[in-house]
Amino acid sequence: MSLDIWMRENPLSYIWIGSYAVAFLIFAIEIAMVKHKRKITLQQVRLMREADESEQE
Amino acid sequence: MAINWFKYSAPTTFYGLAGKLIPWFAISAAVLCIVGLYIGFVVAPADAQQGEFYRIIFIHVPSSILSMFLYLIMAAYAAMGLIFNTRLSSMMASAIAPTGALFAFISLWTGALWGKPMWGAWWVWDARLTSELILLFLYLGFISLHASIDDPRRADRAAALLAIVGSVNVPIIYFSVQWWNTLHQGSTIKFTGTSMHIAMQQAMFTMLVACWLYAITVTLMRVRSIILERERHTKWITELAEVKA
């Protein structure tokens, strides 16, 4: 069945899969990337702090 | 008692404030998104001409509005950083850019999904569509330019210029349907009124507020990482509870 016929027979599935699922997937990826970035940055800052402390000792 | 707003323009105080605000914005965005989708898909009736396909507007219109507004806010922050040399303004501009780019992409993507059944084409070189595509490229240009310069303060200044110059594109997107003969329809909601069903309006405005709250949440989350990264040599960062943990 071609996409044209399928989308006209199943408009709500077309809208959900094509638009909303894609949009929510993008939001989920963005949140995951932001959380990952924070985790990495915190690790870097902790490492720097530990290095500074061991230097002072 | 007067609130000293300038206090919150310092990364030191803004970092903590953003951390406290994030959960509230995130929960509100999730709740409003569920309510908006319920009204949009269960309460709102099918459109007389477009049938069920019009329901794409509940994500397409908020994404398009957000992509334009976020660009103006990003350019305003970038300009403040350039003129007043405030650190937080430039950090905010950098934090907004990826979210704005994603909203511009979602706007173009959902527009294409709507265009196929309605116009018979995924894409046309229409003034509204083309100017929105240019907006996406401006966001990508801002992010790339910022990432290509090692010194963050120099990167802020260079990217700020691009953001300010590029802001001229936003009114072009908005007025494109009036200035040129476009395939894209004009605004359905005007100051003089609208022909939209009340449930459609409610769903669209609820989703618009949900998208705003989502954008604020993600921007605050991102700006906290940027503050951590850029201020990592300062004493207050090393004394933070999450750094000590």
Short mmCIF file of C-alpha atoms in Angstrom, two decimals:
data_model
loop_
_atom_site.label_atom_id
_atom_site.label_comp_id
_atom_site.label_asym_id
_atom_site.label_seq_id
_atom_site.Cartn_x
_atom_site.Cartn_y
_atom_site.Cartn_z
CA MET A 1 0.00 0.00 0.00
CA SER A 2 1.49 3.36 -0.92
CA LEU A 3 2.04 6.05 1.70
CA ASP A 4 -0.56 8.33 0.09
CA ILE A 5 -3.33 5.78 0.47
CA TRP A 6 -2.20 4.69 3.94
CA MET A 7 -2.12 8.26 5.31
CA ARG A 8 -5.64 8.97 4.04
CA GLU A 9 -6.99 5.75 5.53
CA ASN A 10 -5.17 6.22 8.87
CA PRO A 11 -4.88 10.00 9.41
CA LEU A 12 -4.53 9.81 13.20
CA SER A 13 -1.76 7.15 13.03
CA TYR A 14 -0.03 9.27 10.38
CA ILE A 15 -0.20 12.38 12.58
CA TRP A 16 0.92 10.56 15.74
CA ILE A 17 3.79 8.60 14.22
CA GLY A 18 4.93 11.33 11.85
CA SER A 19 4.59 14.45 13.99
CA TYR A 20 4.01 13.87 17.68
CA ALA A 21 6.19 10.75 18.10
CA VAL A 22 9.05 12.49 16.25
CA ALA A 23 8.65 15.69 18.29
CA PHE A 24 8.57 13.82 21.62
CA LEU A 25 11.55 11.70 20.56
CA ILE A 26 13.47 14.92 19.82
CA PHE A 27 12.50 16.34 23.24
CA ALA A 28 13.59 13.09 24.95
CA ILE A 29 16.95 13.11 23.13
CA GLU A 30 17.47 16.78 24.03
CA ILE A 31 16.76 16.15 27.73
CA ALA A 32 19.07 13.09 27.72
CA MET A 33 21.86 15.13 26.07
CA VAL A 34 21.48 18.01 28.53
CA LYS A 35 21.57 15.59 31.50
CA HIS A 36 24.61 13.80 30.05
CA LYS A 37 26.39 17.13 29.52
CA ARG A 38 25.75 18.09 33.15
CA LYS A 39 27.05 14.72 34.36
CA ILE A 40 30.24 15.07 32.31
CA THR A 41 30.79 18.70 33.37
CA LEU A 42 30.32 17.82 37.05
CA GLN A 43 32.86 14.98 36.68
CA GLN A 44 35.39 17.38 35.11
CA VAL A 45 34.90 19.96 37.87
CA ARG A 46 35.29 17.27 40.56
CA LEU A 47 38.49 15.99 38.94
CA MET A 48 39.90 19.54 38.81
CA ARG A 49 39.00 20.07 42.45
CA GLU A 50 40.68 16.81 43.47
CA ALA A 51 43.78 17.70 41.44
CA ASP A 52 43.97 21.12 43.13
CA GLU A 53 43.61 19.55 46.58
CA SER A 54 46.33 16.94 45.95
CA GLU A 55 48.64 19.70 44.64
CA GLN A 56 48.16 21.72 47.83
CA GLU A 57 48.93 18.66 49.96
CA MET B 1 10.69 45.31 50.23
CA ALA B 2 12.14 45.86 46.76
CA ILE B 3 13.71 42.87 45.03
CA ASN B 4 17.22 43.41 43.71
CA TRP B 5 16.81 41.89 40.22
CA PHE B 6 20.45 42.57 39.33
CA LYS B 7 21.41 40.03 41.97
CA TYR B 8 20.00 37.29 39.70
CA SER B 9 22.04 38.45 36.71
CA ALA B 10 25.17 37.04 38.39
CA PRO B 11 25.94 33.37 37.60
CA THR B 12 26.58 32.77 41.33
CA THR B 13 22.99 33.46 42.36
CA PHE B 14 21.33 32.44 39.10
CA TYR B 15 22.80 28.92 39.26
CA GLY B 16 20.95 28.13 42.51
CA LEU B 17 17.75 29.90 41.42
CA ALA B 18 17.66 27.94 38.12
CA GLY B 19 18.11 24.69 40.02
CA LYS B 20 15.10 25.47 42.21
CA LEU B 21 12.90 26.54 39.26
CA ILE B 22 13.62 23.59 36.93
CA PRO B 23 11.33 20.98 38.62
CA TRP B 24 8.38 23.44 38.68
CA PHE B 25 8.70 24.30 35.00
CA ALA B 26 9.24 20.64 34.03
CA ILE B 27 6.17 19.34 35.93
CA SER B 28 3.98 22.19 34.62
CA ALA B 29 5.14 21.51 31.04
CA ALA B 30 4.35 17.78 31.32
CA VAL B 31 0.90 18.37 32.86
CA LEU B 32 -0.06 21.05 30.32
CA CYS B 33 1.18 18.86 27.45
CA ILE B 34 -1.09 16.00 28.57
CA VAL B 35 -4.05 18.39 28.99
CA GLY B 36 -3.37 20.03 25.61
CA LEU B 37 -3.15 16.69 23.80
CA TYR B 38 -6.34 15.47 25.51
CA ILE B 39 -8.28 18.57 24.39
CA GLY B 40 -6.68 18.45 20.93
CA PHE B 41 -7.35 14.79 20.21
CA VAL B 42 -10.44 13.96 22.29
CA VAL B 43 -12.44 17.16 22.82
CA ALA B 44 -11.72 19.17 19.64
CA PRO B 45 -13.82 18.16 16.62
CA ALA B 46 -12.43 17.25 13.18
CA ASP B 47 -12.00 20.17 10.77
CA ALA B 48 -14.65 20.61 8.08
CA GLN B 49 -12.09 20.88 5.24
CA GLN B 50 -8.92 19.20 6.53
CA GLY B 51 -10.49 16.36 8.52
CA GLU B 52 -8.11 14.87 11.11
CA PHE B 53 -4.94 16.21 9.45
CA TYR B 54 -5.39 19.66 10.99
CA ARG B 55 -4.48 18.17 14.41
CA ILE B 56 -0.81 18.60 13.47
CA ILE B 57 -1.26 22.32 14.33
CA PHE B 58 -1.18 21.54 18.06
CA ILE B 59 2.55 20.86 17.75
CA HIS B 60 3.30 22.75 14.50
CA VAL B 61 2.02 26.20 15.54
CA PRO B 62 3.64 26.23 19.04
CA SER B 63 6.95 25.01 17.52
CA SER B 64 6.88 27.74 14.87
CA ILE B 65 6.04 30.48 17.40
CA LEU B 66 8.73 29.22 19.79
CA SER B 67 11.37 29.01 17.05
CA MET B 68 10.83 32.71 16.25
CA PHE B 69 10.46 34.01 19.82
CA LEU B 70 13.45 32.00 21.07
CA TYR B 71 15.57 33.52 18.31
CA LEU B 72 14.57 37.05 19.37
CA ILE B 73 15.26 36.24 23.03
CA MET B 74 18.60 34.66 22.08
CA ALA B 75 19.53 37.76 20.03
CA ALA B 76 18.46 40.06 22.90
CA TYR B 77 20.62 38.14 25.39
CA ALA B 78 23.52 38.08 22.91
CA ALA B 79 23.16 41.86 22.40
CA MET B 80 23.13 42.45 26.18
CA GLY B 81 26.27 40.34 26.49
CA LEU B 82 27.92 42.32 23.70
CA ILE B 83 26.94 45.77 24.97
CA PHE B 84 27.14 45.37 28.76
CA ASN B 85 29.71 42.54 28.78
CA THR B 86 27.53 40.52 31.17
CA ARG B 87 28.63 36.90 31.46
CA LEU B 88 25.22 35.38 32.14
CA SER B 89 23.58 37.01 29.07
CA SER B 90 26.02 35.31 26.70
CA MET B 91 25.62 32.01 28.54
CA MET B 92 21.83 32.28 28.20
CA ALA B 93 22.15 32.99 24.45
CA SER B 94 24.29 29.85 24.04
CA ALA B 95 21.81 27.82 26.10
CA ILE B 96 18.79 28.93 24.06
CA ALA B 97 20.26 28.24 20.60
CA PRO B 98 20.00 24.40 20.49
CA THR B 99 16.40 24.43 21.77
CA GLY B 100 15.46 27.11 19.23
CA ALA B 101 17.07 25.07 16.45
CA LEU B 102 15.11 21.97 17.50
CA PHE B 103 11.83 23.91 17.51
CA ALA B 104 12.63 25.28 14.03
CA PHE B 105 13.33 21.72 12.86
CA ILE B 106 10.08 20.37 14.41
CA SER B 107 8.18 23.25 12.77
CA LEU B 108 9.59 22.38 9.33
CA TRP B 109 9.16 18.64 9.85
CA THR B 110 5.54 18.81 11.03
CA GLY B 111 4.80 21.36 8.30
CA ALA B 112 6.06 18.89 5.69
CA LEU B 113 3.92 16.14 7.25
CA TRP B 114 0.88 18.41 6.95
CA GLY B 115 1.82 19.63 3.46
CA LYS B 116 1.86 16.17 1.90
CA PRO B 117 -1.85 15.33 2.40
CA MET B 118 -3.04 18.97 2.05
CA TRP B 119 -0.88 20.37 -0.77
CA GLY B 120 0.31 17.10 -2.30
CA ALA B 121 3.97 18.01 -1.65
CA TRP B 122 6.33 17.63 1.31
CA TRP B 123 8.09 20.89 0.46
CA VAL B 124 7.55 23.97 -1.71
CA TRP B 125 9.89 26.98 -2.01
CA ASP B 126 7.26 29.21 -0.45
CA ALA B 127 8.31 32.46 1.32
CA ARG B 128 7.16 31.26 4.77
CA LEU B 129 8.83 27.85 4.47
CA THR B 130 12.04 29.22 2.99
CA SER B 131 12.41 31.95 5.63
CA GLU B 132 11.79 29.37 8.40
CA LEU B 133 14.50 27.16 6.83
CA ILE B 134 16.85 30.19 6.89
CA LEU B 135 16.01 30.58 10.61
CA LEU B 136 17.13 26.97 11.20
CA PHE B 137 20.38 27.70 9.34
CA LEU B 138 20.89 30.86 11.44
CA TYR B 139 20.54 28.80 14.62
CA LEU B 140 22.98 26.20 13.27
CA GLY B 141 25.35 29.01 12.20
CA PHE B 142 25.23 30.53 15.70
CA ILE B 143 25.98 27.14 17.33
CA SER B 144 28.76 26.29 14.84
CA LEU B 145 30.40 29.72 15.04
CA HIS B 146 30.36 29.61 18.84
CA ALA B 147 31.83 26.10 18.87
CA SER B 148 34.56 26.98 16.36
CA ILE B 149 36.25 29.60 18.59
CA ASP B 150 38.20 28.31 21.60
CA ASP B 151 38.05 31.46 23.74
CA PRO B 152 34.46 31.60 25.10
CA ARG B 153 34.36 35.42 25.41
CA ARG B 154 35.52 35.90 21.80
CA ALA B 155 33.07 33.19 20.69
CA ASP B 156 30.27 35.05 22.52
CA ARG B 157 31.05 38.30 20.72
CA ALA B 158 31.31 36.74 17.25
CA ALA B 159 28.13 34.67 17.65
CA ALA B 160 26.29 37.70 19.12
CA LEU B 161 26.88 39.65 15.91
CA LEU B 162 25.42 36.80 13.85
CA ALA B 163 22.41 36.55 16.18
CA ILE B 164 21.72 40.30 16.01
CA VAL B 165 22.04 40.50 12.22
CA GLY B 166 19.96 37.32 11.78
CA SER B 167 17.08 38.69 13.88
CA VAL B 168 15.93 40.64 10.80
CA ASN B 169 14.69 37.27 9.48
CA VAL B 170 12.03 36.92 12.21
CA PRO B 171 9.69 39.71 10.99
CA ILE B 172 10.26 38.41 7.44
CA ILE B 173 8.94 34.97 8.54
CA TYR B 174 5.96 36.52 10.32
CA PHE B 175 4.92 38.93 7.56
CA SER B 176 5.91 36.67 4.61
CA VAL B 177 2.31 35.51 4.14
CA GLN B 178 1.20 39.15 3.77
CA TRP B 179 4.11 40.47 1.71
CA TRP B 180 4.15 37.69 -0.88
CA ASN B 181 1.67 35.36 -2.55
CA THR B 182 2.35 32.23 -0.56
CA LEU B 183 0.89 28.75 -0.49
CA HIS B 184 1.14 28.83 3.31
CA GLN B 185 -2.07 30.10 4.87
CA GLY B 186 -2.23 33.39 6.79
CA SER B 187 -2.84 33.71 10.53
CA THR B 188 -6.10 32.10 11.64
CA ILE B 189 -6.01 33.86 15.00
CA LYS B 190 -6.02 37.65 14.70
CA PHE B 191 -6.59 40.54 17.10
CA THR B 192 -10.00 41.02 15.46
CA GLY B 193 -11.10 37.46 16.27
CA THR B 194 -10.92 33.92 14.93
CA SER B 195 -13.09 31.39 13.16
CA MET B 196 -11.50 28.49 15.08
CA HIS B 197 -13.58 26.24 17.32
CA ILE B 198 -13.08 27.08 21.01
CA ALA B 199 -11.69 23.58 21.81
CA MET B 200 -9.11 23.94 19.01
CA GLN B 201 -8.03 27.31 20.46
CA GLN B 202 -7.81 25.87 23.97
CA ALA B 203 -5.69 22.92 22.79
CA MET B 204 -3.38 25.16 20.79
CA PHE B 205 -2.83 27.69 23.59
CA THR B 206 -2.33 24.93 26.18
CA MET B 207 0.28 23.27 23.96
CA LEU B 208 1.89 26.67 23.34
CA VAL B 209 2.29 27.27 27.09
CA ALA B 210 3.55 23.67 27.53
CA CYS B 211 6.18 24.21 24.84
CA TRP B 212 7.24 27.51 26.46
CA LEU B 213 7.64 25.81 29.83
CA TYR B 214 9.58 22.94 28.21
CA ALA B 215 11.91 25.43 26.47
CA ILE B 216 12.51 27.30 29.75
CA THR B 217 13.21 24.00 31.57
CA VAL B 218 15.76 22.77 29.04
CA THR B 219 17.40 26.20 28.74
CA LEU B 220 17.83 26.46 32.52
CA MET B 221 19.25 22.91 32.64
CA ARG B 222 21.71 23.75 29.85
CA VAL B 223 22.75 27.13 31.28
CA ARG B 224 23.61 25.45 34.60
CA SER B 225 26.08 23.19 32.76
CA ILE B 226 27.52 26.18 30.90
CA ILE B 227 27.95 28.09 34.19
CA LEU B 228 29.67 25.04 35.74
CA GLU B 229 31.99 24.72 32.74
CA ARG B 230 32.94 28.38 32.45
CA GLU B 231 33.23 29.18 36.13
CA ARG B 232 35.01 25.94 37.05
CA HIS B 233 38.13 27.81 38.20
CA THR B 234 36.21 29.92 40.71
CA LYS B 235 35.98 29.19 44.42
CA TRP B 236 32.17 29.18 44.62
CA ILE B 237 31.94 26.32 42.10
CA THR B 238 34.35 24.13 44.08
CA GLU B 239 32.26 24.77 47.20
CA LEU B 240 28.99 23.61 45.62
CA ALA B 241 27.38 20.59 47.32
CA GLU B 242 27.11 18.63 44.02
CA VAL B 243 30.81 19.21 43.28
CA LYS B 244 31.88 18.12 46.77
CA ALA B 245 29.69 14.99 46.63
#
